[in-house]
Coordinates of C-alpha atoms in Angstrom, one line a residue:
Chain A
M13 CA 25.4 144.1 102.3
K14 CA 22.7 146.6 102.5
N15 CA 22.5 149.0 105.5
R16 CA 20.4 152.0 107.0
L17 CA 23.1 154.2 107.7
K18 CA 21.9 157.1 105.4
V19 CA 18.2 157.2 107.2
L20 CA 19.6 156.6 110.7
R21 CA 22.4 159.8 110.4
A22 CA 19.6 161.9 108.6
E23 CA 17.1 161.2 111.8
R24 CA 19.9 162.8 113.6
D25 CA 20.5 165.6 111.1
W26 CA 24.0 164.5 111.1
S27 CA 26.3 165.2 108.0
Q28 CA 28.8 162.6 106.8
Q29 CA 31.6 164.4 108.1
D30 CA 29.7 164.5 111.6
L31 CA 29.3 161.0 111.6
A32 CA 32.9 160.5 110.5
E33 CA 34.3 162.5 113.3
Q34 CA 32.4 160.4 115.8
L35 CA 33.6 157.3 114.3
G36 CA 37.1 158.3 114.0
V37 CA 37.2 157.7 110.4
S38 CA 37.1 159.9 106.9
R39 CA 34.0 161.3 105.0
Q40 CA 35.1 159.0 102.2
S41 CA 34.6 156.0 104.5
V42 CA 31.1 156.9 105.7
N43 CA 30.2 157.6 102.0
A44 CA 31.5 154.2 100.9
I45 CA 29.4 152.4 103.4
E46 CA 26.6 154.2 102.9
T47 CA 26.3 153.6 99.4
G48 CA 27.1 150.0 99.7
R49 CA 30.4 150.0 98.0
Y50 CA 32.3 149.1 101.0
D51 CA 31.4 146.6 104.0
P52 CA 32.9 147.6 107.2
S53 CA 34.9 145.4 109.1
L54 CA 33.4 143.8 112.6
P55 CA 34.9 146.3 114.8
L56 CA 33.9 149.2 112.9
A57 CA 30.3 147.8 112.5
F58 CA 30.0 147.3 116.2
R59 CA 31.1 151.0 116.8
I60 CA 28.6 152.1 114.4
A61 CA 26.0 150.0 116.1
G62 CA 27.0 151.3 119.6
L63 CA 27.2 155.0 118.4
F64 CA 23.4 154.5 117.3
A65 CA 22.6 152.3 120.3
L66 CA 21.1 149.7 118.1
P67 CA 21.9 146.1 117.4
I68 CA 24.2 145.6 114.2
E69 CA 21.4 143.7 112.8
Q70 CA 19.1 146.7 112.9
I71 CA 21.5 148.5 110.8
F72 CA 23.2 146.0 108.4
E73 CA 21.3 143.3 106.6
P74 CA 22.8 140.9 104.3
E75 CA 21.8 141.0 100.5
E76 CA 19.0 138.4 99.8
D77 CA 21.1 135.8 98.1
V78 CA 23.4 135.6 100.8
A79 CA 20.6 135.7 103.5
G80 CA 19.1 132.7 101.7
R81 CA 22.0 130.4 102.0
D82 CA 21.1 129.4 105.6
Chain B
M20 CA 31.7 172.4 94.2
S21 CA 34.7 175.2 93.8
A22 CA 38.0 174.4 95.8
P23 CA 38.2 176.0 98.9
V24 CA 40.9 178.9 99.0
G25 CA 44.4 177.5 100.2
N26 CA 43.5 174.1 98.5
G27 CA 46.0 173.5 96.1
V28 CA 49.6 175.3 94.7
L29 CA 48.9 178.2 92.1
G30 CA 45.2 177.6 92.4
R31 CA 45.8 174.0 91.0
G32 CA 44.7 171.0 92.6
P33 CA 46.7 167.5 93.2
F34 CA 45.3 166.1 90.0
F35 CA 46.4 169.0 87.7
W36 CA 50.0 168.6 89.1
A37 CA 49.8 164.8 88.7
G38 CA 48.6 165.2 85.3
M39 CA 51.8 167.5 84.4
A40 CA 53.9 165.1 86.0
L41 CA 52.8 162.1 84.2
M42 CA 52.7 164.1 80.8
T43 CA 56.3 165.4 81.2
M44 CA 57.3 162.0 82.2
G45 CA 55.8 160.5 79.0
V46 CA 57.4 163.2 77.0
I47 CA 60.8 162.1 78.6
V48 CA 60.1 158.3 78.0
A49 CA 59.1 159.3 74.4
L50 CA 62.5 160.9 73.8
G51 CA 64.5 158.0 75.2
M52 CA 62.5 155.5 73.3
T53 CA 62.7 157.0 69.8
G54 CA 66.3 158.0 70.4
A55 CA 65.8 161.7 70.2
V56 CA 67.8 162.2 73.1
E57 CA 70.5 159.1 73.6
Q58 CA 72.7 160.5 76.4
K59 CA 71.4 158.9 79.6
P60 CA 72.7 161.6 82.0
L61 CA 70.5 164.1 80.0
L62 CA 67.7 161.7 80.1
L63 CA 68.2 161.3 84.1
L64 CA 68.4 165.2 84.5
M65 CA 65.1 165.7 82.5
L66 CA 63.5 163.5 85.2
L67 CA 64.0 166.3 87.3
V68 CA 61.1 168.1 85.7
P69 CA 58.3 165.5 86.5
L70 CA 60.2 164.7 89.7
S71 CA 60.2 168.7 90.7
L72 CA 56.3 168.6 89.6
M73 CA 55.8 166.0 92.5
V74 CA 56.6 168.8 95.0
P75 CA 53.7 171.0 94.1
L76 CA 51.8 167.7 93.6
F77 CA 52.3 166.6 97.2
V78 CA 51.9 169.7 98.9
A79 CA 48.7 170.2 96.9
A80 CA 47.5 167.2 98.3
S81 CA 48.8 167.7 101.6
R82 CA 46.4 170.9 101.7
R83 CA 43.7 169.0 100.5
A84 CA 44.3 166.2 103.0
D85 CA 44.2 169.0 106.1
A86 CA 41.2 170.6 104.5
S87 CA 39.2 167.4 104.3
G88 CA 40.6 165.8 107.5
Q89 CA 38.8 168.2 110.4
G90 CA 39.9 166.2 113.2
C91 CA 38.4 162.9 112.2
G92 CA 41.9 161.3 112.1
K93 CA 41.5 161.0 108.1
G94 CA 44.7 163.4 107.3
A95 CA 47.2 162.2 110.2
A96 CA 48.9 159.2 108.3
Q97 CA 48.4 160.5 104.8
A98 CA 50.1 164.1 105.7
R99 CA 53.0 162.2 107.5
Y100 CA 53.3 160.1 104.0
I101 CA 53.2 163.3 102.1
R102 CA 56.1 164.8 104.2
R103 CA 57.8 161.7 103.9
V104 CA 57.5 161.5 100.2
I105 CA 58.5 165.3 99.7
L106 CA 61.7 164.6 101.7
F107 CA 62.8 161.6 99.7
A108 CA 61.8 163.1 96.5
E109 CA 64.0 166.2 97.4
L110 CA 66.9 163.7 98.2
Y111 CA 66.4 162.3 95.2
L112 CA 66.8 165.4 93.0
I113 CA 70.1 165.9 95.1
A114 CA 71.2 162.6 94.4
V115 CA 70.7 162.3 90.8
A116 CA 72.1 166.0 90.3
A117 CA 75.1 165.1 92.7
M118 CA 75.6 161.7 90.5
T119 CA 75.4 163.6 87.1
Y120 CA 77.6 166.3 88.0
F121 CA 80.5 164.3 89.3
T122 CA 80.4 161.4 86.9
K123 CA 80.4 164.2 84.0
T124 CA 82.8 166.5 85.5
V125 CA 85.4 164.3 87.7
E126 CA 86.5 160.7 87.1
T127 CA 84.9 159.1 89.7
Q128 CA 86.3 155.5 90.6
G129 CA 85.7 152.6 93.2
V130 CA 83.8 153.6 96.3
V131 CA 82.7 156.8 95.2
R132 CA 81.1 155.9 92.3
V133 CA 79.4 153.1 93.7
V134 CA 78.1 155.5 96.7
L135 CA 77.2 158.1 94.1
A136 CA 75.2 155.5 92.0
L137 CA 73.5 154.0 95.4
L138 CA 72.4 157.1 96.5
P139 CA 69.1 157.8 93.7
G140 CA 68.1 154.3 94.4
F141 CA 68.2 154.3 98.2
A142 CA 66.1 157.7 98.2
I143 CA 63.5 155.9 95.6
V144 CA 63.5 153.1 98.6
G145 CA 62.7 155.7 100.8
V146 CA 59.7 156.5 98.8
L147 CA 58.6 152.8 98.8
W148 CA 59.3 152.8 102.7
A149 CA 56.9 155.9 103.0
I150 CA 54.3 154.1 101.3
G151 CA 54.7 151.0 103.4
R152 CA 54.3 153.2 106.7
L153 CA 51.5 154.8 105.3
I154 CA 49.6 151.3 105.1
V155 CA 50.7 150.3 108.5
E156 CA 49.7 153.6 110.1
E157 CA 46.6 154.6 108.3
S158 CA 44.0 154.1 111.2
D159 CA 40.9 154.5 108.5
E160 CA 40.5 150.6 107.3
F161 CA 38.5 152.1 104.2
M162 CA 41.5 154.5 103.1
R163 CA 43.9 151.7 104.2
M164 CA 42.3 149.3 101.6
L165 CA 42.3 151.7 98.9
V166 CA 46.3 152.1 99.4
I167 CA 46.7 148.5 99.4
R168 CA 44.7 148.0 96.2
Q169 CA 46.8 150.8 94.7
T170 CA 50.0 148.9 95.5
L171 CA 48.6 145.9 94.3
V172 CA 47.5 147.3 90.8
A173 CA 51.1 148.9 90.7
T174 CA 52.8 145.7 91.1
A175 CA 50.6 143.9 88.6
V176 CA 51.5 146.9 86.1
A177 CA 55.1 146.7 87.1
L178 CA 55.6 143.1 87.1
C179 CA 53.6 142.6 83.5
G180 CA 55.2 145.6 82.1
A181 CA 58.7 143.9 83.0
S182 CA 57.8 140.4 82.1
I183 CA 56.4 141.6 78.4
W184 CA 59.3 143.8 77.7
G185 CA 62.0 141.7 79.0
F186 CA 61.0 138.8 76.6
L187 CA 60.6 141.3 73.8
E188 CA 64.0 142.7 74.6
A189 CA 65.5 139.3 74.5
A190 CA 64.0 138.8 71.1
D191 CA 65.6 142.0 70.0
I192 CA 62.3 143.8 69.3
V193 CA 62.5 146.8 71.5
P194 CA 65.5 148.5 73.0
H195 CA 67.3 147.8 76.3
L196 CA 65.8 149.7 79.4
D197 CA 67.7 150.1 82.5
A198 CA 66.0 148.1 85.5
Y199 CA 64.7 151.2 87.4
W200 CA 62.4 151.6 84.7
V201 CA 60.4 149.2 86.7
V202 CA 59.9 151.4 89.4
V203 CA 58.8 154.2 86.9
A204 CA 56.0 151.8 85.8
W205 CA 55.1 151.1 89.6
F206 CA 54.6 154.8 90.3
A207 CA 52.3 154.9 87.1
G208 CA 50.5 151.9 88.3
L209 CA 49.8 153.5 91.6
G210 CA 48.0 155.9 89.5
A211 CA 45.9 153.6 87.7
G212 CA 45.1 152.0 91.1
A213 CA 43.9 155.4 92.3
V214 CA 41.4 155.6 89.1
A215 CA 40.4 151.9 89.7
N216 CA 39.6 153.0 93.3
R217 CA 37.5 156.0 92.4
I218 CA 35.5 154.2 89.8
Q219 CA 34.8 151.1 92.2
F220 CA 34.8 152.9 95.4
G221 CA 34.4 156.5 94.9
A222 CA 37.5 157.6 96.4
W223 CA 41.0 158.0 95.1
G224 CA 43.2 156.6 97.9
A225 CA 46.8 158.2 98.2
V226 CA 48.3 160.3 95.6

């Protein structure tokens, strides 16, 4: 899954550690999500969306092959 | 980036101590396998060296977890895990020392012999329990996934190793190994799982 987490974080001038602390997760988690190595659970995705005050689909979007199945 | 002051033990991080523990463990296994050391009590006593190296390993890991936690919740479950592992590792050292001493110096029989033989195993069960509690208590879903992956890799390594070794042993191709070596293989598998995590997800998981 692709995401705009790094851009959104940079817009607010937050470090990965800053974001991790606000989400209550490790910096490694933020890094793994940002780099697309790990897709967060739905509850964590909602926490991220709530923090940035954006709908989930404006932060995360499925890869093209997954989106094309519908 | 260089390690911050106070991160590690004697200026060395957890991976140095893990490497030392694995290296000494490998030497002991080689000594046992080649017959260079045939007495089991001596081999068990020699295991105290890699197990003692687990103490600086876990202290260094604890310091690193504390340093990187910084209130975001990352270090809490892992710090408890490390404290528990240190406790059970120390109990194991004491249990093995007691078992070896009493079986070598005193004619132990009956219940005493059974209890002495059970104590080291129970200490290892304590370490396994600590890993289970880490999975339960880790609130960071990514870190929890890494630990679960590690345990799956460890289980695969231990079961595959036990299966292959068992049949080789039945065919008189390899010497007999006591069953607790399965646990040693499992712990080695945890290390392999950490490496697999690092390659796939960029983070090691639990030490």
